[in-house]
Amino acid sequence: MQKKITLRVLPSEAGNDDALKSYIAASEGIASTRVSGYYILKRSIDARSRQIWINLTLRAFIDEPYLYRAKHELQLKDVSRAEKKIIIVGAGPAGLFAALHLIENGIQPVLLERGKDVRARRRDLALLNKEGIVNPESNYCFGEGGAGTYSDGKLYTRSNKRGDINRILNVFVQFGAEENILYDAHPHIGTNKLPQIITAMRHAITDSGGIFLFEKKVIDFITDRDIITGVKTSDNNIFKGDAVIVATGHSARDIFHLLHDKQIKIEAKSFALGVRIEHPQPLIDKIQYHQLTSHRAIYLPPASYSLVEQVNEHGVFSFCMCPGGIIAPAATNPGELVVNGWSPSKRNNPFANSGMVVNVEEKDIPAFRKYGTLAMMYFQQSVEQKAYNAGGGKFAAPAQRMVDFSEKKSSSSLPDCSYLPGVHASLLNEVLPTFIYQALGKGFKKFGEKMRGYYTNEAIVVATESRTSSPVRIPRDNISLTHPQIKNLYPCGEGAGYAGGIVSAAMDGENVASAIEAALLKI
């Protein structure tokens, strides 16, 4: 028989096959020889007390042969001669999963990606990190796989009402992700492994007859009255299709400008802006695991944290926390400084970094109201430009020690930092908008009360974390998912304002593909 069993075990026992079989047998009052095997359904860490526990939910096999975990795998069709063709602008998770879902249903996707494939993209990232030169079309945000490819690969989401999370995770496993993402409470792939997975997805799309083109920047939408029929790219090519999915990510400002200039309805959207904060990873381990020393037990992963506080009527919260990670330059244009964080799969770098950001609403930026629906975007851009100038050029980032930041003191020196272009000691109250600076300063002190030792000058604050989500929403009908003004135009994913990470963007891509399939069936 099969039984679902919940266990609470020591970290040293969580990976011990014999120990877990013994616990399963004890919970059922049977001999351990009757347990033929098990697999993990869910795994999480409970670090609320000094004794750390691992919570496990297992599927155990008793008195019957062990069966491997059932996995969902895509059944892709040959769409090379399909009657229907859909243009997808952007090859991030929303675009990729939309394409795969369309192929499952016999529709040919044509993916147009402004950037390069993951291998060629690496060279542009190296140039940005080492020489301070940004390629506006190939960087941490633009290129195969989108912003997610080189920004950690966190797969945790609370968006369980938007789609089937397990289906999305199973697709990642099908294309090379480790099986632990199916059961870890906070699944994570790692920046070192994501590129191969994204490449495998592309090969599956093209092997099935889908079209996947790089360095195809869309510069115009082709419309016939109120119906979109195709797109034009910067090399003067025109691509026609039965519908167009716009899945361009949160940093494609040229698309927002294009929509605005063509008087296609868009909306200003609230987002969050702030800084990256970096601590030594052993310090975070010591705080979170209640250790007397900074030496982490070998059976525990590098510790993470999640913090939120209400300050001055603004939410201040941690964002994209990266244990054992690095801070990376995520700018998409010269003269604008953006930082982000990522971790490799082993999370074995010596620092822990996290975005620490403040909610921004239209009422907070009265000076930018003159820009109308692009107000939030122009505000975001202005802070990035100020940060770049404060850093002194070549994407060196303005930075300050944490306590010095809150007390408006100059940092005479800065601690070691993982940010490769380098950091420059600055007064960040002269870089950040006043309401953001004040909220962060008070928030840091409150976080220090929640995590004793967190508020310290051992930590460095690096500006600016500004691409948390899109500052623009492209509206769509709640049911058909089409733009309310332009027929057959489908806003999709994080850039359109309907997702907030890899998994939610992937689910939105599938949802849009399903909506298109339903619409085509009516024709």
XYZ file of C-alpha atoms in Angstrom:
523
model
C 0.000 0.000 0.000
C 0.966 3.637 -0.394
C 0.820 6.061 2.529
C 1.303 9.808 2.834
C 3.466 10.346 5.901
C 4.616 13.538 7.620
C 7.915 13.527 9.529
C 9.929 16.029 11.540
C 13.604 15.087 11.499
C 17.020 16.527 12.286
C 18.946 18.099 9.397
C 21.506 15.284 9.633
C 18.726 12.723 9.094
C 16.853 14.411 6.240
C 19.134 12.950 3.562
C 19.695 9.576 5.242
C 17.717 6.890 3.422
C 17.974 4.285 6.205
C 16.953 6.788 8.881
C 13.878 7.891 6.949
C 12.783 4.307 6.290
C 13.117 3.629 10.009
C 10.964 6.671 10.815
C 8.345 5.571 8.265
C 8.271 2.082 9.786
C 8.008 3.454 13.334
C 5.129 5.747 12.372
C 3.228 2.725 10.989
C 4.322 0.247 13.661
C 5.944 -2.114 11.182
C 9.394 -3.519 10.418
C 11.552 -1.265 8.230
C 12.051 -4.161 5.783
C 8.419 -3.733 4.740
C 9.184 -0.215 3.427
C 10.239 -0.657 -0.196
C 10.841 3.031 -0.832
C 9.508 6.579 -0.725
C 9.748 9.896 -2.445
C 9.443 13.420 -1.065
C 6.235 15.373 -1.635
C 7.256 18.452 0.337
C 10.342 19.629 2.230
C 10.857 22.725 4.357
C 13.093 24.022 7.155
C 11.714 24.997 10.566
C 14.254 27.342 12.179
C 11.944 29.005 14.702
C 13.749 27.512 17.703
C 17.359 26.746 18.521
C 16.852 23.163 17.407
C 16.482 23.240 13.627
C 14.077 20.727 12.114
C 13.368 19.532 8.601
C 9.680 18.971 7.861
C 9.055 16.230 5.316
C 5.924 14.917 3.668
C 6.616 11.576 1.989
C 4.833 9.113 -0.265
C 5.831 5.763 1.268
C 5.486 2.314 -0.348
C 4.753 -0.495 2.085
C 4.482 -4.160 1.118
C 4.479 -3.257 -2.581
C 7.076 -2.334 -5.209
C 8.356 1.230 -5.219
C 7.103 3.408 -8.060
C 8.951 6.485 -9.271
C 7.250 9.840 -8.973
C 4.722 10.410 -11.749
C 5.758 13.407 -13.840
C 3.884 15.448 -16.377
C 5.675 15.856 -19.688
C 4.631 17.998 -22.615
C 3.345 16.191 -25.687
C 4.574 18.433 -28.485
C 3.113 18.198 -31.991
C 4.693 18.893 -35.380
C 3.505 22.407 -36.194
C 5.784 23.082 -39.160
C 2.747 23.099 -41.490
C 0.149 24.351 -39.042
C -2.642 26.523 -40.429
C -2.505 28.971 -37.537
C 0.543 31.051 -36.635
C 1.020 33.237 -33.534
C 3.684 35.934 -33.211
C 5.303 36.036 -29.757
C 7.360 39.118 -28.961
C 9.883 38.181 -26.279
C 11.451 34.850 -25.307
C 11.301 35.086 -21.523
C 9.354 32.539 -19.449
C 5.981 33.968 -20.563
C 6.920 33.737 -24.240
C 8.568 30.328 -23.967
C 5.697 28.689 -22.090
C 3.142 30.290 -24.398
C 5.039 28.810 -27.354
C 5.201 25.331 -25.831
C 1.497 25.408 -24.975
C 0.593 26.491 -28.506
C 2.652 23.639 -29.965
C 0.852 21.164 -27.699
C -2.346 22.304 -29.397
C -1.104 22.279 -32.977
C -0.448 25.999 -33.445
C 2.856 27.354 -34.769
C 4.603 29.970 -32.624
C 6.998 32.525 -34.106
C 9.217 33.837 -31.293
C 10.974 37.131 -31.939
C 13.689 37.903 -29.378
C 15.475 41.259 -29.483
C 18.544 39.830 -27.733
C 20.943 36.957 -28.326
C 21.001 33.277 -27.397
C 22.308 32.387 -23.949
C 25.829 31.550 -25.118
C 26.365 34.798 -27.053
C 24.652 36.704 -24.271
C 27.352 35.635 -21.798
C 29.969 37.632 -23.684
C 27.894 40.795 -23.386
C 27.432 40.199 -19.655
C 31.194 39.787 -19.239
C 31.768 43.055 -21.070
C 29.293 44.813 -18.783
C 30.862 43.384 -15.623
C 34.495 43.939 -16.598
C 34.494 46.986 -18.873
C 31.319 48.825 -17.882
C 29.909 48.621 -21.408
C 26.225 47.752 -21.808
C 24.649 46.358 -24.963
C 21.072 47.747 -24.974
C 19.800 44.621 -26.749
C 21.793 41.928 -24.908
C 22.206 42.199 -21.133
C 20.847 40.805 -17.872
C 17.292 41.703 -18.939
C 17.240 41.118 -22.703
C 18.109 37.880 -24.472
C 17.058 34.247 -24.570
C 15.094 33.344 -21.452
C 14.574 36.981 -20.476
C 15.599 38.517 -17.158
C 15.122 35.209 -15.338
C 17.938 33.379 -17.146
C 20.731 35.248 -15.385
C 18.930 36.310 -12.235
C 18.858 33.317 -9.956
C 16.037 31.034 -11.055
C 13.766 31.300 -8.026
C 10.582 29.359 -8.663
C 8.639 30.240 -5.532
C 5.294 31.924 -6.108
C 2.076 32.581 -4.218
C 0.140 32.815 -7.494
C -1.531 29.421 -7.153
C -4.837 30.782 -8.445
C -3.294 31.791 -11.771
C -2.490 28.301 -12.983
C -1.003 24.896 -12.258
C 2.294 25.527 -10.471
C 3.203 21.827 -10.437
C 2.768 21.652 -14.199
C 5.230 24.509 -14.655
C 7.757 22.902 -12.314
C 7.415 19.572 -14.118
C 8.174 21.281 -17.433
C 11.398 22.657 -15.963
C 12.307 19.134 -14.795
C 11.517 17.756 -18.260
C 14.082 20.152 -19.711
C 16.827 19.475 -17.180
C 16.050 20.969 -13.767
C 16.690 18.833 -10.703
C 13.724 16.989 -9.239
C 13.997 18.776 -5.878
C 12.188 21.798 -7.330
C 9.039 19.646 -7.244
C 9.018 19.425 -3.464
C 11.173 22.128 -1.894
C 9.162 24.839 -0.172
C 11.235 27.496 -1.962
C 12.409 25.871 -5.217
C 15.495 27.297 -6.880
C 17.383 26.268 -10.019
C 20.449 28.508 -10.017
C 21.858 30.888 -12.602
C 24.520 28.371 -13.596
C 21.906 25.794 -14.645
C 19.116 27.878 -16.136
C 20.850 28.633 -19.472
C 21.042 24.940 -20.423
C 17.368 24.472 -19.519
C 16.288 27.478 -21.570
C 18.362 26.234 -24.520
C 16.677 22.831 -24.288
C 13.270 24.519 -24.415
C 14.289 26.421 -27.547
C 15.444 23.222 -29.241
C 12.130 21.548 -28.394
C 10.257 24.470 -29.953
C 12.287 24.471 -33.168
C 12.358 20.659 -33.418
C 8.547 20.777 -33.351
C 8.412 23.261 -36.205
C 8.172 26.454 -34.192
C 10.201 29.446 -35.380
C 12.685 31.067 -32.991
C 14.607 34.136 -34.170
C 17.209 36.235 -32.346
C 18.167 39.894 -32.714
C 14.663 40.711 -33.938
C 13.688 43.903 -32.158
C 10.055 44.830 -32.759
C 9.703 48.515 -33.639
C 6.116 48.667 -34.882
C 2.747 46.947 -34.683
C 0.934 46.454 -37.974
C -2.784 47.097 -37.608
C -5.782 47.161 -39.901
C -8.243 49.501 -38.191
C -8.580 47.933 -34.716
C -7.046 44.529 -35.543
C -3.342 43.693 -35.209
C -2.077 41.584 -38.092
C 1.670 41.504 -37.488
C 4.816 43.299 -36.394
C 7.780 45.037 -37.980
C 11.343 44.529 -36.726
C 14.321 46.894 -36.772
C 15.807 45.132 -39.822
C 12.637 46.011 -41.777
C 11.247 42.491 -41.746
C 7.499 42.043 -41.351
C 5.983 39.034 -39.573
C 2.280 38.291 -39.990
C 0.190 36.097 -37.730
C -3.310 35.288 -36.478
C -2.512 37.007 -33.162
C 0.361 38.766 -31.416
C 1.497 38.057 -27.855
C 3.461 40.904 -26.275
C 5.679 39.286 -23.623
C 8.577 41.730 -23.581
C 9.394 41.902 -19.854
C 9.470 44.737 -17.344
C 12.363 46.634 -18.952
C 11.206 47.043 -22.563
C 10.608 50.777 -22.363
C 10.649 51.108 -26.146
C 7.511 48.949 -26.305
C 5.780 51.190 -23.772
C 6.789 54.215 -25.879
C 5.529 52.496 -29.036
C 2.139 51.752 -27.505
C 1.910 55.293 -26.138
C 2.857 56.880 -29.471
C 0.331 54.759 -31.377
C -2.333 55.744 -28.818
C -2.849 52.130 -27.807
C -4.102 52.184 -24.248
C -1.623 51.615 -21.397
C -1.778 52.464 -17.686
C 0.714 53.655 -15.096
C 1.338 50.909 -12.547
C 2.716 51.010 -9.010
C 5.980 49.167 -8.421
C 8.768 49.115 -5.833
C 12.184 50.769 -5.797
C 15.109 50.762 -3.378
C 18.515 49.173 -2.948
C 20.400 45.894 -2.688
C 21.751 45.090 0.751
C 24.553 42.574 1.220
C 25.729 40.848 4.406
C 28.386 38.173 4.930
C 26.522 34.891 4.509
C 27.937 33.472 7.792
C 26.328 36.380 9.649
C 22.886 35.601 8.191
C 23.439 31.897 8.981
C 24.262 32.753 12.583
C 21.161 34.925 12.964
C 18.696 32.596 11.280
C 20.002 29.335 12.693
C 20.504 30.689 16.239
C 24.152 29.684 16.282
C 26.717 30.756 18.847
C 29.321 30.975 16.095
C 29.122 31.899 12.438
C 29.944 28.328 11.360
C 26.869 26.812 9.709
C 26.067 23.137 10.243
C 27.025 21.121 7.169
C 23.509 19.706 6.773
C 21.848 23.100 6.447
C 21.701 25.273 3.318
C 22.821 28.907 3.396
C 20.144 30.774 5.322
C 17.703 33.174 3.722
C 15.243 35.688 5.137
C 12.039 37.532 4.287
C 11.292 40.880 5.879
C 8.426 43.345 5.623
C 7.484 46.466 7.562
C 5.080 49.374 7.188
C 6.951 52.687 7.462
C 5.553 56.170 6.819
C 2.518 54.631 5.084
C 4.786 52.765 2.684
C 5.530 49.080 2.540
C 9.231 48.280 2.947
C 10.147 44.706 2.120
C 12.888 42.332 1.051
C 12.776 41.255 -2.580
C 14.539 38.424 -4.418
C 16.738 37.406 -1.473
C 19.846 35.552 -2.697
C 21.735 33.444 -0.136
C 25.268 32.652 -1.251
C 24.809 35.000 -4.186
C 26.216 38.055 -5.921
C 24.967 41.499 -6.878
C 24.885 42.030 -10.649
C 24.544 45.055 -12.963
C 21.122 44.796 -14.615
C 21.084 48.020 -16.630
C 19.653 48.042 -20.143
C 20.912 51.460 -21.266
C 24.094 53.521 -20.911
C 23.961 56.081 -18.131
C 21.396 54.176 -16.027
C 22.404 52.059 -13.035
C 20.324 49.057 -11.977
C 21.387 46.264 -9.620
C 19.897 42.820 -9.126
C 20.942 39.630 -7.358
C 21.417 35.973 -8.223
C 22.751 32.736 -6.768
C 24.281 29.629 -8.319
C 22.580 26.305 -7.619
C 24.895 25.543 -4.678
C 24.530 29.042 -3.247
C 28.145 28.843 -2.198
C 29.326 32.441 -2.533
C 30.416 34.202 0.696
C 27.703 36.876 0.659
C 23.936 37.080 1.115
C 22.149 39.846 -0.758
C 18.577 40.990 -1.053
C 16.630 43.754 -2.675
C 15.193 46.066 -0.030
C 12.501 48.148 -1.648
C 9.658 50.584 -1.016
C 6.244 50.610 -2.670
C 5.815 53.544 -5.055
C 2.415 54.856 -6.130
C 1.443 57.702 -8.417
C 0.607 59.941 -5.460
C 4.259 59.705 -4.358
C 5.640 61.304 -7.529
C 3.674 64.511 -8.262
C 6.571 65.984 -10.293
C 6.184 63.207 -12.874
C 2.425 63.422 -13.417
C 3.047 65.467 -16.565
C 4.174 62.225 -18.248
C 0.727 60.693 -17.871
C 0.640 56.923 -18.246
C 4.456 56.828 -18.491
C 4.947 58.727 -15.210
C 6.144 55.747 -13.170
C 8.546 54.704 -15.923
C 10.123 58.162 -16.128
C 10.419 58.287 -12.341
C 12.181 54.896 -12.341
C 14.542 56.039 -15.086
C 15.413 59.293 -13.297
C 16.550 57.455 -10.157
C 18.655 55.066 -12.230
C 20.362 57.970 -13.976
C 21.106 59.698 -10.673
C 22.584 56.448 -9.298
C 24.806 56.060 -12.356
C 26.175 59.581 -11.975
C 26.764 59.088 -8.247
C 28.757 55.920 -8.953
C 31.172 57.800 -11.181
C 30.645 55.875 -14.426
C 31.289 52.416 -15.925
C 28.444 51.095 -13.783
C 30.307 51.430 -10.496
C 27.525 51.600 -7.929
C 27.034 54.209 -5.185
C 27.140 52.459 -1.826
C 27.155 53.017 1.922
C 27.462 50.954 5.077
C 24.059 50.071 6.516
C 24.126 51.986 9.813
C 25.818 54.926 8.111
C 22.962 54.928 5.580
C 20.292 55.228 8.259
C 22.231 57.912 10.126
C 23.224 59.948 7.031
C 26.922 59.446 7.753
C 29.620 59.154 5.117
C 31.256 55.732 5.013
C 35.007 56.281 5.189
C 35.476 52.747 3.837
C 33.278 50.075 2.369
C 33.254 46.353 3.152
C 34.042 43.753 0.506
C 31.205 43.431 -1.972
C 30.317 40.902 -4.672
C 29.341 43.583 -7.216
C 31.959 43.156 -9.951
C 31.944 46.629 -11.569
C 32.843 47.993 -8.131
C 31.262 50.273 -5.525
C 31.831 53.955 -4.787
C 31.250 55.467 -1.328
C 28.333 57.887 -1.587
C 25.623 59.498 0.503
C 22.602 57.626 -0.758
C 20.167 60.174 0.634
C 21.425 62.337 -2.247
C 20.651 59.580 -4.739
C 17.311 58.168 -3.613
C 14.031 60.108 -3.454
C 13.448 61.389 0.078
C 10.388 59.253 0.823
C 12.231 56.098 -0.249
C 15.392 56.957 1.669
C 13.491 57.738 4.871
C 11.359 54.584 4.665
C 14.441 52.411 4.113
C 16.410 54.044 6.947
C 13.641 53.398 9.473
C 12.909 50.000 7.985
C 16.500 48.821 8.445
C 16.342 49.633 12.151
C 13.056 47.746 12.538
C 14.470 44.756 10.682
C 17.379 44.810 13.127
C 14.861 44.357 15.932
C 13.389 41.316 14.195
C 16.769 39.799 13.301
C 19.316 40.632 15.989
C 22.594 41.432 14.268
C 21.043 42.324 10.907
C 21.382 46.083 11.421
C 25.146 46.419 11.193
C 27.901 48.309 9.415
C 29.216 44.950 8.240
C 26.433 45.195 5.644
C 26.664 47.306 2.506
C 23.787 49.133 0.819
C 24.083 49.386 -2.989
C 21.855 51.549 -5.221
C 19.639 51.078 -7.032
C 17.210 48.125 -7.155
C 14.545 49.459 -9.481
C 13.343 46.710 -11.837
C 11.188 44.842 -9.341
C 8.198 44.872 -11.684
C 6.826 46.799 -14.624
C 5.990 50.491 -14.080
C 3.371 50.171 -16.850
C 0.389 47.876 -17.306
C -0.964 46.969 -20.738
C -4.675 46.400 -20.087
C -6.559 43.319 -21.242
C -10.021 41.801 -20.906
C -10.335 39.550 -17.857
C -11.844 36.687 -19.843
C -10.556 36.870 -23.428
C -7.155 38.300 -22.296
C -7.101 40.522 -25.385
C -6.345 44.217 -25.339
C -9.630 46.149 -24.982
C -8.807 48.392 -27.936
C -6.840 46.215 -30.389
C -8.209 42.819 -31.379
C -5.817 39.828 -31.438
C -3.262 41.723 -29.297
C -2.494 39.742 -26.151
C -0.522 41.502 -23.377
C 1.319 38.851 -21.379
C 3.655 38.290 -18.453
C 5.626 40.569 -16.201
C 6.147 43.391 -18.690
C 2.409 43.721 -19.260
C 1.802 43.832 -15.510
C 0.352 40.340 -15.005
C 3.167 38.399 -13.368
C 5.923 38.804 -10.820
C 8.531 36.115 -11.387
C 9.456 33.106 -13.491
C 6.614 30.779 -12.497
C 3.829 33.369 -12.547
C 5.081 34.617 -15.938
C 5.164 31.044 -17.269
C 1.613 30.430 -16.042
C 0.454 33.660 -17.648
C 2.057 32.581 -20.909
C 0.096 29.333 -20.792
C -3.110 31.179 -19.887
C -2.748 33.539 -22.850
C -1.980 30.615 -25.174
C -5.127 28.856 -23.935
C -7.181 32.002 -24.545
C -5.848 32.221 -28.104
C -6.620 28.544 -28.701
C -10.198 29.104 -27.491
C -10.589 32.141 -29.756
C -9.250 30.298 -32.816
C -11.620 27.403 -32.275
C -14.541 29.825 -32.643
C -13.359 30.945 -36.072
